[in-house]
PDB file of C-alpha atoms in Angstrom:
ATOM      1  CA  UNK A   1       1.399 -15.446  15.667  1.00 97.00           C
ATOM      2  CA  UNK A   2       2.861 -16.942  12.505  1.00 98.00           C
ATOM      3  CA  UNK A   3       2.467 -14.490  10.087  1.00 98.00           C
ATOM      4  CA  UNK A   4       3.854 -14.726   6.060  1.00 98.00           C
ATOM      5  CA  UNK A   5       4.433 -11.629   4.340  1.00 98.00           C
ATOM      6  CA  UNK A   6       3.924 -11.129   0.483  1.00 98.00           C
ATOM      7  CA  UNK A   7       5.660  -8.476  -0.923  1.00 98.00           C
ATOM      8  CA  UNK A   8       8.057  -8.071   2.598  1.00 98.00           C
ATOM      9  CA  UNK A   9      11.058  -6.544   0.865  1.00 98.00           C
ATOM     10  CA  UNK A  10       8.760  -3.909  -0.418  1.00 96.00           C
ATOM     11  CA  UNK A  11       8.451  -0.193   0.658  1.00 96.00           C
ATOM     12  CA  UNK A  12       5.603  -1.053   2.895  1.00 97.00           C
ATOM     13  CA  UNK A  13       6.432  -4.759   3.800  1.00 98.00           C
ATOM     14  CA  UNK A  14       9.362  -3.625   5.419  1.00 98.00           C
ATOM     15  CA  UNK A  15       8.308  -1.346   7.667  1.00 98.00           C
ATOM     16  CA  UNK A  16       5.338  -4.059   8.536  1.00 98.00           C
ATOM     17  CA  UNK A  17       8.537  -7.268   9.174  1.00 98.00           C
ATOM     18  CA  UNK A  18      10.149  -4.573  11.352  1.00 98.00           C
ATOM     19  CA  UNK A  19       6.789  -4.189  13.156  1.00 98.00           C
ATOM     20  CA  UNK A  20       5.706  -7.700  13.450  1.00 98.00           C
ATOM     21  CA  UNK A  21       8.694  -8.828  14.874  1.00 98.00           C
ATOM     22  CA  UNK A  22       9.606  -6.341  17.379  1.00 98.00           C
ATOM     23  CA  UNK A  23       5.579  -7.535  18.898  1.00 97.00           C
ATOM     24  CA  UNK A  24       6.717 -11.150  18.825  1.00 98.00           C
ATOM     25  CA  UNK A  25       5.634 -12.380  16.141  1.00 98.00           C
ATOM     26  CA  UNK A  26       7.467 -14.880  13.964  1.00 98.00           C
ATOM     27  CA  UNK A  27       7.549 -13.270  10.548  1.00 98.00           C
ATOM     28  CA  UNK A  28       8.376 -15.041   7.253  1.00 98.00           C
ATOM     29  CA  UNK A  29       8.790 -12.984   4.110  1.00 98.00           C
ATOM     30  CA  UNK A  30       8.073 -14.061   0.186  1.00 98.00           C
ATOM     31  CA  UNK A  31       9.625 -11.440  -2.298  1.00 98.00           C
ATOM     32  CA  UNK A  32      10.714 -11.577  -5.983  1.00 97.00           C
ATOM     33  CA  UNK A  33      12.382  -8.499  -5.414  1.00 96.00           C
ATOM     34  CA  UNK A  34      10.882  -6.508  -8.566  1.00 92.00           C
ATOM     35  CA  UNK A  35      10.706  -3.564  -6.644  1.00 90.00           C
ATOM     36  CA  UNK A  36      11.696  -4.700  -2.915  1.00 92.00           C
ATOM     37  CA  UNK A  37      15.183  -4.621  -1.639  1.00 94.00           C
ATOM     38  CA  UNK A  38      16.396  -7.832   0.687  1.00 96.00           C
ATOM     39  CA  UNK A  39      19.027  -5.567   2.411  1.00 96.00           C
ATOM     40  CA  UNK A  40      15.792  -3.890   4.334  1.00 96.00           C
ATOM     41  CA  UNK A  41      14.375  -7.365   5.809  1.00 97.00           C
ATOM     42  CA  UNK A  42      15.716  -8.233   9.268  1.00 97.00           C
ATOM     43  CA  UNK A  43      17.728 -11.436   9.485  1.00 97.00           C
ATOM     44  CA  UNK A  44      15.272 -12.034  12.016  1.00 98.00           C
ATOM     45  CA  UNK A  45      12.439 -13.073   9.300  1.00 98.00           C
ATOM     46  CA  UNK A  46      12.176 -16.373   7.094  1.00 98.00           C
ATOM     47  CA  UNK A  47      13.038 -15.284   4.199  1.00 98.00           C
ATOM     48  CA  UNK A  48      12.132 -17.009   0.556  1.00 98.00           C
ATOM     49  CA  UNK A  49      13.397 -15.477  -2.793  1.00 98.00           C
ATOM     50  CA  UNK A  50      10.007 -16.230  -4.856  1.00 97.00           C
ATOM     51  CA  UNK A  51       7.422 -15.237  -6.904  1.00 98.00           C
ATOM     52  CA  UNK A  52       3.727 -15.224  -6.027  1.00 97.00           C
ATOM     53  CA  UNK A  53       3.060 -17.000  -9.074  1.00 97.00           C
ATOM     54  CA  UNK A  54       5.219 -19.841  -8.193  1.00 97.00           C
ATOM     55  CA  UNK A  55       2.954 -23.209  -7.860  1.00 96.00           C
ATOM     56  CA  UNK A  56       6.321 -23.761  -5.114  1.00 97.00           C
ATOM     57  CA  UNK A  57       4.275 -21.136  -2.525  1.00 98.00           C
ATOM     58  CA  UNK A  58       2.580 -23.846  -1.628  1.00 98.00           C
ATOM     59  CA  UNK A  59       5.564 -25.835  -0.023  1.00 98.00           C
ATOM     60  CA  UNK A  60       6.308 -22.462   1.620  1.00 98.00           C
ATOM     61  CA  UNK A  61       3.032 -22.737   3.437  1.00 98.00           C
ATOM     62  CA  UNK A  62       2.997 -26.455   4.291  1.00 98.00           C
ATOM     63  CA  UNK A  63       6.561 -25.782   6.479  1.00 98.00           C
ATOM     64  CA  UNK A  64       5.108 -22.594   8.028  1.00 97.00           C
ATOM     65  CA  UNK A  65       2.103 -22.707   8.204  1.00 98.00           C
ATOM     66  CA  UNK A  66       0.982 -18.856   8.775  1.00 98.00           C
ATOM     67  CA  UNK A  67      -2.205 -18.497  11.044  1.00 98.00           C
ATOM     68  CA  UNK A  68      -2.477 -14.639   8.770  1.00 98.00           C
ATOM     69  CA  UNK A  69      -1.203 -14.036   5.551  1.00 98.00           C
ATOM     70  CA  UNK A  70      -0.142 -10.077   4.554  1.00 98.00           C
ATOM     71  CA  UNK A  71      -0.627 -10.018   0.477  1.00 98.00           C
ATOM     72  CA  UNK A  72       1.555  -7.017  -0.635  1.00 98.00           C
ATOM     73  CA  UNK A  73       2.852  -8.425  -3.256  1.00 98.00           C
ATOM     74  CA  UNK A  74       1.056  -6.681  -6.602  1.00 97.00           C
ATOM     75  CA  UNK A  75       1.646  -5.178  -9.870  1.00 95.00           C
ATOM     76  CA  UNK A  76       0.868  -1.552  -8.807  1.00 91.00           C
ATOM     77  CA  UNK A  77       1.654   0.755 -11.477  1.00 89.00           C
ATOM     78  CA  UNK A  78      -1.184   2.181 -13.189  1.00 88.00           C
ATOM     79  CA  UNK A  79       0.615   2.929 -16.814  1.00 88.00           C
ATOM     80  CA  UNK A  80       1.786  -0.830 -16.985  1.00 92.00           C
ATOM     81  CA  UNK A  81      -1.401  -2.248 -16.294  1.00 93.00           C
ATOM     82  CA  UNK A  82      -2.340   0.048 -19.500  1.00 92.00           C
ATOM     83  CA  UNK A  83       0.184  -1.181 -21.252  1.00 94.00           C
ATOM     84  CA  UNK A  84       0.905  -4.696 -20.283  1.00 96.00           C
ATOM     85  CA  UNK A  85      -2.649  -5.779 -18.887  1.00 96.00           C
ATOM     86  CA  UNK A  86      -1.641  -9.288 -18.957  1.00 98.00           C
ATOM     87  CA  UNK A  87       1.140  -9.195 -16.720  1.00 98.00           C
ATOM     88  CA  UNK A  88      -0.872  -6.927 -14.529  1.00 97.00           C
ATOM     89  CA  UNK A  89      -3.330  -9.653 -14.321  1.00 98.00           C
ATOM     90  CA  UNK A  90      -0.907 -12.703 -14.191  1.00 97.00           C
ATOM     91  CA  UNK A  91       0.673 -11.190 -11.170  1.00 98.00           C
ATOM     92  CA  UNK A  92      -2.699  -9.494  -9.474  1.00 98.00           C
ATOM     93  CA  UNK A  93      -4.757 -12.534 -10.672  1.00 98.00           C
ATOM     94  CA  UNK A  94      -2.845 -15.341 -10.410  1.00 98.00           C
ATOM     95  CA  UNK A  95      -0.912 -14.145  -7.778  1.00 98.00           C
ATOM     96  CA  UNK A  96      -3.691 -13.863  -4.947  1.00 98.00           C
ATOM     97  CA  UNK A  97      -5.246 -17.356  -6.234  1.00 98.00           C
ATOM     98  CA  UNK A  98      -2.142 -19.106  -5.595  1.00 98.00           C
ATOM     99  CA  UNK A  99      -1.851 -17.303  -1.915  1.00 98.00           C
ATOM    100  CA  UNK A 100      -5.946 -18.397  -1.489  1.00 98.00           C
ATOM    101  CA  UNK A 101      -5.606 -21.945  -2.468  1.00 98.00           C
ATOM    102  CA  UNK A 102      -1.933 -22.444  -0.562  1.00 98.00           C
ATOM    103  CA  UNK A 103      -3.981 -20.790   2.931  1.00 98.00           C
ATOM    104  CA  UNK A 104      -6.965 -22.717   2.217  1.00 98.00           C
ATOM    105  CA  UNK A 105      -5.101 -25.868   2.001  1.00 98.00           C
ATOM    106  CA  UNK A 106      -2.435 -25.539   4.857  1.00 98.00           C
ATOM    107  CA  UNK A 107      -5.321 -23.986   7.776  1.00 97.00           C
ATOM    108  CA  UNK A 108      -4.685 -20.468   7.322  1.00 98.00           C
ATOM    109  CA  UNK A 109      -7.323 -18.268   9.238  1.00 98.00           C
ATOM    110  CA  UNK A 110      -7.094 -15.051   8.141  1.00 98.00           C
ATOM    111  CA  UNK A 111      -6.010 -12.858   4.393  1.00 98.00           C
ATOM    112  CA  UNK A 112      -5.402  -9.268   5.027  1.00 98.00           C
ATOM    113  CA  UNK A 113      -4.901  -7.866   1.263  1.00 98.00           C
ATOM    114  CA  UNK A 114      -3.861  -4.220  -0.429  1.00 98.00           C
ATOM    115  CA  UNK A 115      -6.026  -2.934  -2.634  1.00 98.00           C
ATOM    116  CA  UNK A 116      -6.334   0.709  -3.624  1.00 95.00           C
ATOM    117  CA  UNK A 117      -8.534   3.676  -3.939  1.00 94.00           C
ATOM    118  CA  UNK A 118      -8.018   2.667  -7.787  1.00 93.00           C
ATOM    119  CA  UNK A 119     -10.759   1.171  -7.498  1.00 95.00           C
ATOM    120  CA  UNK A 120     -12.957   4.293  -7.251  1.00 95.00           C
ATOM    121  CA  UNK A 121     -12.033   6.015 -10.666  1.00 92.00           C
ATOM    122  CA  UNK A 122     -13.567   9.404 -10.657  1.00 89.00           C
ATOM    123  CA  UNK A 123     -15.116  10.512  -7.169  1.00 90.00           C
ATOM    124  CA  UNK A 124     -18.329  12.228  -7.965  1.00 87.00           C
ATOM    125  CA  UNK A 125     -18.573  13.226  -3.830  1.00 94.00           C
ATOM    126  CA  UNK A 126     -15.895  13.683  -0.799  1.00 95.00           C
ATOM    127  CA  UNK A 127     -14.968  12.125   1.524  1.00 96.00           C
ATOM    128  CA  UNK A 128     -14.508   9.007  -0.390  1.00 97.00           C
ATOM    129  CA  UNK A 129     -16.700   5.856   0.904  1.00 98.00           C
ATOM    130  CA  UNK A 130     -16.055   2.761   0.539  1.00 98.00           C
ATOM    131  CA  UNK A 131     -19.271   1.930  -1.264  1.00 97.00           C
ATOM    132  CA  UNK A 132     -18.443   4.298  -4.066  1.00 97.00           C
ATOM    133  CA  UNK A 133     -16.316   1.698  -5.587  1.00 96.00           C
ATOM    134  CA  UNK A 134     -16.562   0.175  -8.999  1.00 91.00           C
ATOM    135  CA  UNK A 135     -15.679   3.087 -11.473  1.00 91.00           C
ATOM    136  CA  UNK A 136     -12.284   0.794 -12.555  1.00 94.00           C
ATOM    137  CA  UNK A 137     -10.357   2.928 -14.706  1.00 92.00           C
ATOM    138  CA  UNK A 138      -7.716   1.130 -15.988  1.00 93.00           C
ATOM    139  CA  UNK A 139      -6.465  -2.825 -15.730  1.00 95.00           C
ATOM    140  CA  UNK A 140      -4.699  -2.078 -12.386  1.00 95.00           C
ATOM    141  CA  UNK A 141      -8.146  -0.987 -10.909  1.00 95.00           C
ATOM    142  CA  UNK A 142      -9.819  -3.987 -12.885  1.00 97.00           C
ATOM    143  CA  UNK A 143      -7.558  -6.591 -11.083  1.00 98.00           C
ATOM    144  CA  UNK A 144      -7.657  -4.884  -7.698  1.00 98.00           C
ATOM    145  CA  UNK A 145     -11.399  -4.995  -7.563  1.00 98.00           C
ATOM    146  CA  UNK A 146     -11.418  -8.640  -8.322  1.00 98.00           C
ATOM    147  CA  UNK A 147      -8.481  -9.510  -5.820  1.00 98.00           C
ATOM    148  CA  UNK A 148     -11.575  -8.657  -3.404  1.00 98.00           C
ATOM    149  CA  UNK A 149     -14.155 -10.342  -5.115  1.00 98.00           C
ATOM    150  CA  UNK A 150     -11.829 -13.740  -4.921  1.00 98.00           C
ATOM    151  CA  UNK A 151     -11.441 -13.055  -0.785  1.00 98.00           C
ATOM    152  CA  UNK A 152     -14.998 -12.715  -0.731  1.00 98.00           C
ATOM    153  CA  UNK A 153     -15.853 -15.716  -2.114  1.00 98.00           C
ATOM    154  CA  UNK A 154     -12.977 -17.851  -0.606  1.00 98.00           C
ATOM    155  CA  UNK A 155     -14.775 -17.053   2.176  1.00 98.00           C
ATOM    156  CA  UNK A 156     -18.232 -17.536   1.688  1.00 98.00           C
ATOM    157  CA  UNK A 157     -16.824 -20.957  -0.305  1.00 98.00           C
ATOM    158  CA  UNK A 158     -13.996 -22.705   3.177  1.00 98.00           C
ATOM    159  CA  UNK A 159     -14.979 -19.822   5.846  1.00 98.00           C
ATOM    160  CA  UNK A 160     -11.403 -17.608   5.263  1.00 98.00           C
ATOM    161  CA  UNK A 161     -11.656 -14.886   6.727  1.00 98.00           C
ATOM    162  CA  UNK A 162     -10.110 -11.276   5.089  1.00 98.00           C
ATOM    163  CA  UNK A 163      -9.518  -7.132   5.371  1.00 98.00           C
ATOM    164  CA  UNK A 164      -9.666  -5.446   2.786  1.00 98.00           C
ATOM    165  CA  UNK A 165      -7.920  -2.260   2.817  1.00 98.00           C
ATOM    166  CA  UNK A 166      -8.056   0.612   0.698  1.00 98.00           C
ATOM    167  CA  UNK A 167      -4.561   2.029   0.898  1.00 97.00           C
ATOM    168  CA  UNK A 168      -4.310   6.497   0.448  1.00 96.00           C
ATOM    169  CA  UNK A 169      -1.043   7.867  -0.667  1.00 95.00           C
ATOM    170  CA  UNK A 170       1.302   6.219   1.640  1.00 96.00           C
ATOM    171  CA  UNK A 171       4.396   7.895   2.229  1.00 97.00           C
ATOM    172  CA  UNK A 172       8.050   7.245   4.687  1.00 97.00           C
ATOM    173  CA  UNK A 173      11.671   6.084   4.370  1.00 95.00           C
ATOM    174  CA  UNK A 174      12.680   3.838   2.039  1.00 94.00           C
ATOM    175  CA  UNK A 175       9.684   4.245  -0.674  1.00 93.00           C
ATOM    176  CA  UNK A 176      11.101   4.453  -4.029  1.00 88.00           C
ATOM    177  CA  UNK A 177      11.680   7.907  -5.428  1.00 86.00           C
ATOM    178  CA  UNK A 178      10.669   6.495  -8.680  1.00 75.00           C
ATOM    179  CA  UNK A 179       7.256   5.271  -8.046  1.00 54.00           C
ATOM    180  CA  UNK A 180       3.989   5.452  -9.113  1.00 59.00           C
ATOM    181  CA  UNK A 181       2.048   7.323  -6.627  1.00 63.00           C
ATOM    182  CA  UNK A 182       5.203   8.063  -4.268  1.00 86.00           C
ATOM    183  CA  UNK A 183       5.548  11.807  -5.340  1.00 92.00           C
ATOM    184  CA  UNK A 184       6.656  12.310  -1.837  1.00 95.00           C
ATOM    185  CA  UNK A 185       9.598  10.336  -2.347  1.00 94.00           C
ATOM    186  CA  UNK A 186      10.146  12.542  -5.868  1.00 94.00           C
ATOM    187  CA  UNK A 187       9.874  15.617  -4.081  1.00 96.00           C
ATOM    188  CA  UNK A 188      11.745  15.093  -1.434  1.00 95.00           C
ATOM    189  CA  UNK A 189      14.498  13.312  -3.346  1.00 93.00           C
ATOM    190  CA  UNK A 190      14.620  16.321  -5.886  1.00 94.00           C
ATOM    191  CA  UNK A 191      15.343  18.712  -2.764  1.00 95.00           C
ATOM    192  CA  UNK A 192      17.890  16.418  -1.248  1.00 94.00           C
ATOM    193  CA  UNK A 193      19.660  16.929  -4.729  1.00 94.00           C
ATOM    194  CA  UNK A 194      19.025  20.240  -5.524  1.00 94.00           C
ATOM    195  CA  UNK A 195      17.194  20.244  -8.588  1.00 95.00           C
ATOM    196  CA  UNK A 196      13.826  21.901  -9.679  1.00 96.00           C
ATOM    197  CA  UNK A 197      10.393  20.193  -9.116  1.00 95.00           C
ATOM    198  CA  UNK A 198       8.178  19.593 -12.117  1.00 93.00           C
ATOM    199  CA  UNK A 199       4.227  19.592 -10.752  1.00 94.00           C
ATOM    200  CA  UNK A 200       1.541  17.906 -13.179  1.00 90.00           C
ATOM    201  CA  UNK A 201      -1.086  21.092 -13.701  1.00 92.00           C
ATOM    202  CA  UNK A 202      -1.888  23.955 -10.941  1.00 95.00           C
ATOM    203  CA  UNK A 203      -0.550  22.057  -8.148  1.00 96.00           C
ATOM    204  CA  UNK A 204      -4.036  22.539  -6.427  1.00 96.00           C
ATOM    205  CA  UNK A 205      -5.251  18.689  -6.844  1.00 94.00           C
ATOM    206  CA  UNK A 206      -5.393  17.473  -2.975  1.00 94.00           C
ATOM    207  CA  UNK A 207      -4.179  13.360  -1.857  1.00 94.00           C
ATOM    208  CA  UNK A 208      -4.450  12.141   1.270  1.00 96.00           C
ATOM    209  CA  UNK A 209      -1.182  11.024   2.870  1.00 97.00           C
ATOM    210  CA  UNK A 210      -0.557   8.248   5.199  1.00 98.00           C
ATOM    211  CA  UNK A 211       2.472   7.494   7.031  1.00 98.00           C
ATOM    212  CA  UNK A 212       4.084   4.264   6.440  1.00 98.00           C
ATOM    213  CA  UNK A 213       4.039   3.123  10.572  1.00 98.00           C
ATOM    214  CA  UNK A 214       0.573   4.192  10.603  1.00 98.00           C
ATOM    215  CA  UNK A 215      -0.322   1.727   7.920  1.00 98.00           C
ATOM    216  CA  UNK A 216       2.200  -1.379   9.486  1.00 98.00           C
ATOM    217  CA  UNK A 217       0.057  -0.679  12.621  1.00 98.00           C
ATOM    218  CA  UNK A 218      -3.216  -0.346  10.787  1.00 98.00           C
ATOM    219  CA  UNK A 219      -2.403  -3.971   9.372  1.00 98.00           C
ATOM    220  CA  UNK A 220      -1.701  -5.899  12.566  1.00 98.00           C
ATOM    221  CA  UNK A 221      -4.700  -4.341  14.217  1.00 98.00           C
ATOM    222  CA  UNK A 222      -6.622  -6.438  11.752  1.00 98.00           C
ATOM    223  CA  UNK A 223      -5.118  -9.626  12.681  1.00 98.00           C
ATOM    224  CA  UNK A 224      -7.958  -9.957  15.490  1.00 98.00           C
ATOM    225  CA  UNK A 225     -10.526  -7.041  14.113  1.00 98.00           C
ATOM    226  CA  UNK A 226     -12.631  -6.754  11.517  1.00 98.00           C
ATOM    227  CA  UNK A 227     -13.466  -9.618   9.681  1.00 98.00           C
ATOM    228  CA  UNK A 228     -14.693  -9.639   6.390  1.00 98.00           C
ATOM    229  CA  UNK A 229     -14.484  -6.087   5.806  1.00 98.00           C
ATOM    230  CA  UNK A 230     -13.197  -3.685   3.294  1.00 98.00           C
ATOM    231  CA  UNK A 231     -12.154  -0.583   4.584  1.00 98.00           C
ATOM    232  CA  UNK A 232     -10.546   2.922   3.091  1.00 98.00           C
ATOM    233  CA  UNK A 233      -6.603   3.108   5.316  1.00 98.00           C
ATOM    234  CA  UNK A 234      -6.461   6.510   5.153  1.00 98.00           C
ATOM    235  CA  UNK A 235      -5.925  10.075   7.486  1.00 97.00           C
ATOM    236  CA  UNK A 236      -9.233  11.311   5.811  1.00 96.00           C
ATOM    237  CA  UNK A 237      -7.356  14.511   5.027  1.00 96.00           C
ATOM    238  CA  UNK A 238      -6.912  16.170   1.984  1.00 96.00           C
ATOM    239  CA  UNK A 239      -3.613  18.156   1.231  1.00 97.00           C
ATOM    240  CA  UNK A 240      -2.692  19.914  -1.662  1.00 97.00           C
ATOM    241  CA  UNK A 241       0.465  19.256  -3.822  1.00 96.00           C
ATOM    242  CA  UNK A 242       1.401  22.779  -3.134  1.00 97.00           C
ATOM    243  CA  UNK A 243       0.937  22.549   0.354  1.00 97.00           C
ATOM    244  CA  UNK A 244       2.983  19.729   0.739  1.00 97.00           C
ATOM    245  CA  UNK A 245       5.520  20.967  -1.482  1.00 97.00           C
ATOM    246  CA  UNK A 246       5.923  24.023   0.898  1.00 97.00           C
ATOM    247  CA  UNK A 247       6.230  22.162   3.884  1.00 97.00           C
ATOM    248  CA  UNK A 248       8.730  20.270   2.748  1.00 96.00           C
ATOM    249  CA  UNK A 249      10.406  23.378   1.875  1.00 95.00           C
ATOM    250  CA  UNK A 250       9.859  24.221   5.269  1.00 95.00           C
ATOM    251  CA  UNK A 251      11.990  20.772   6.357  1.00 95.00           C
ATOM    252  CA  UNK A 252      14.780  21.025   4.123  1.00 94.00           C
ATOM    253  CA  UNK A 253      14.893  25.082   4.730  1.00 94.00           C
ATOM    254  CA  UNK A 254      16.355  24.862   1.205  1.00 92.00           C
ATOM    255  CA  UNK A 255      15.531  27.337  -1.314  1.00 91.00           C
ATOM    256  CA  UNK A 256      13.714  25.352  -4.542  1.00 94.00           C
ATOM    257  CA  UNK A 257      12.430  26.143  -7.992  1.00 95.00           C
ATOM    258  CA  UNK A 258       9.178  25.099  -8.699  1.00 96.00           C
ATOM    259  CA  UNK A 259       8.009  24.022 -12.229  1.00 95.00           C
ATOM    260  CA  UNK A 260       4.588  23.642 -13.399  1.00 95.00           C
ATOM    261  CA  UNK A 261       4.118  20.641 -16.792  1.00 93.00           C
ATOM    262  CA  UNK A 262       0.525  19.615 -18.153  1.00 91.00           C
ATOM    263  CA  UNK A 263      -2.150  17.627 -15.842  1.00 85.00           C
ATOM    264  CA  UNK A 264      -1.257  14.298 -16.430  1.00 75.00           C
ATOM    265  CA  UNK A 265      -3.480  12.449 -18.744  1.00 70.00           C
ATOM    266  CA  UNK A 266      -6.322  10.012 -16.368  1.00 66.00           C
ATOM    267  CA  UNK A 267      -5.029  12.037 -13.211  1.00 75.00           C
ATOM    268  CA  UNK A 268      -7.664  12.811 -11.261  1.00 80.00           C
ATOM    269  CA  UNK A 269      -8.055  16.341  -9.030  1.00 87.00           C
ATOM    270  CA  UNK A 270      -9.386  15.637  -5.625  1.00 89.00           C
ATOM    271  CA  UNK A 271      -8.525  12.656  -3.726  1.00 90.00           C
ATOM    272  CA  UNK A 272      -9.394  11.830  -0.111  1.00 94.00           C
ATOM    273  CA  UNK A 273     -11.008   9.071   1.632  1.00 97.00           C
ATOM    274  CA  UNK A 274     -13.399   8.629   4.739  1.00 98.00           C
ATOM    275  CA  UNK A 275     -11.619   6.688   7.212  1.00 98.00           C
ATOM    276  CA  UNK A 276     -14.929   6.388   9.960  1.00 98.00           C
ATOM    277  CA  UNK A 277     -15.764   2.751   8.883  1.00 98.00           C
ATOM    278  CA  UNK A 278     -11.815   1.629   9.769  1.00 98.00           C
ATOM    279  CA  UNK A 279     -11.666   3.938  12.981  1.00 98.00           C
ATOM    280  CA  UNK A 280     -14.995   2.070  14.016  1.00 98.00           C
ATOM    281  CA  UNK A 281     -14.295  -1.610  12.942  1.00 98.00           C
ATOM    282  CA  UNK A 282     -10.639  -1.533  14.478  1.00 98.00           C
ATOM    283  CA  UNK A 283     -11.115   1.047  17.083  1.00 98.00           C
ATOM    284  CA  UNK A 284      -8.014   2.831  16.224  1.00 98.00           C
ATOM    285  CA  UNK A 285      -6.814   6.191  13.746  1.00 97.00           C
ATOM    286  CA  UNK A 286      -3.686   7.159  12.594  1.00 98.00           C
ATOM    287  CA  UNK A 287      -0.744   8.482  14.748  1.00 97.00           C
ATOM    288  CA  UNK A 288       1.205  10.369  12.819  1.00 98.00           C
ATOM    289  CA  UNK A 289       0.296  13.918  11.288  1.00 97.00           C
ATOM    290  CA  UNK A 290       1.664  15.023   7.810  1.00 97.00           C
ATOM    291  CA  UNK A 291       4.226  17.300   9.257  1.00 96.00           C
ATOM    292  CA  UNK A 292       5.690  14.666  11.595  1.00 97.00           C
ATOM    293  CA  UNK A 293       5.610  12.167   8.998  1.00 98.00           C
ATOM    294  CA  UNK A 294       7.349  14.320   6.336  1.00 97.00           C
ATOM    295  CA  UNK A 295      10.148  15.137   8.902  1.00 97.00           C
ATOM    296  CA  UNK A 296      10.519  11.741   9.656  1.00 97.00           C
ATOM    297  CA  UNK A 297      11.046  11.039   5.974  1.00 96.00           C
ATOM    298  CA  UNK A 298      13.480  13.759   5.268  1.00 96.00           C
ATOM    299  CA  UNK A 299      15.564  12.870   8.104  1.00 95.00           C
ATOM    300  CA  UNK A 300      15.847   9.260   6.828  1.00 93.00           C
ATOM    301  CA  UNK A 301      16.640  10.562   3.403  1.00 89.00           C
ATOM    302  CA  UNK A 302      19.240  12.702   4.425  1.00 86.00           C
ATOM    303  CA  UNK A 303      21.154   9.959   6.278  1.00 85.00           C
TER     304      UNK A 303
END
């Protein structure tokens, strides 16, 4: 297939171009490179240096033509959506219009879009479903939430179809030591250099932890499976911060000093999300467990 990538220089996106292409696929990549790094995208992919907000997309789409369209590109940091909510919503907003009037107008069949389990605020039961949503917490939730709501009705409006998907914590080489959400990449960064962890509160607040290949393989499955679905990506498998920490420990067979700080203010304590509804609509479940995953990411971090 033709597929275009938003956000491809990204953690994620990368790992997804690498995917694509070694299946076939001819692969074309839009990046402002905010967060993403060009240096990770095969020479292998079309690659365009451009925003999402660009009203130029459009040309982008008229030479390729992409039968699916990957939207990773998003303002995904939680505090700057609190703090800027306008650019949160220029980018989030704006962003995915442009993408859904560019694929409506060039014959684009099918949107598969990140959202977040942002966009369930404060679970009052586990495992998180996806009808639990609408609790939006903050801008980034906010403009998540109506990312979907603009797939939905692009295609109830010129028949587009869409997945949604829900990303969990996902975690693997090349994710960003610095951000929001990757405390995997912290951690493991913080052993590779020796120095002490700091953990928000008692370290007993559980996430559920997806592997990076899991997710790129998660994504393509949807190219020809479910339709016009939303669905939690996730292992559906809570682990503790603590229990991650020590298996990590475990990897590195380093000795490291733990530090505990205050829970983080709008933190919440127990995440983890039912994965039945995307085992049953793409007839597939993740690969990897946390302890092959985590070795896998340690070993790329030490190279």
């Amino acid at each position: 297939m033709q597929i275009l990538i938003t956000g491809g220089a990204g953690f994620i996106g990368t790992h997804l171009v690498d995917r694509l292409l070694a299946g076939g696929h001819a692969v074309t990549v839009i990046d402002n490179e905010s967060t993403g790094n060009r240096s990770n995208v095969s020479a292998d992919a079309n690659y365009y240096h451009m925003d999402v907000r660009d009203p130029k997309i459009d040309d982008v789409f008229a030479r390729v033509k992409p039968e699916v369209v990957v939207h990773l590109a998003a303002q995904s940091v939680v505090p700057v959506s609190v703090r800027e909510p306008q650019l949160d919503a220029e980018i989030n907003l704006i962003g995915i219009l442009n993408v859904l009037e560019a694929a409506r107008r060039h014959g684009t069949r099918k949107i598969v879009y990140s959202s977040s389990a942002a966009v369930y605020g404060e679970p009052s039961s586990f495992p998180i479903r996806e009808e639990q949503a609408g609790q939006l917490l903050s801008p980034y939730a906010v403009s998540k939430f109506a990312g979907e709501k603009y797939l939905a009705a692009y295609q109830h409006l010129y028949g587009l179809a869409f997945t949604v998907f829900r990303f969990a914590n996902v975690y693997g080489p090349r994710q960003l030591p610095k951000s929001d959400g990757g405390v995997i990449a912290i951690f493991a960064d913080a052993i590779q250099k020796g120095l002490p962890l700091t953990i928000n509160g008692d370290g007993e607040q559980t996430r559920d932890f997806i592997y990076v290949a899991d997710v790129a393989e998660a994504i393509e499955v949807a190219f020809t499976k479910a339709d016009n679905s939303v669905l939690n990506l996730s292992t559906g498998h809570p682990t503790s911060i603590n229990a991650l920490i020590d298996e990590l420990v475990r990897l590195s067979g380093r000795h490291v000093e733990r530090h505990h700080a205050p829970n983080r203010p709008g933190d919440i304590r127990f995440s983890y999300l039912c994965n039945k509804k995307m085992a049953e609509q793409l007839a597939w479940t993740p690969r990897y467990s946390l302890r092959a995953g985590l070795e896998l990411t340690w070993n790329a971090i030490k190279e």
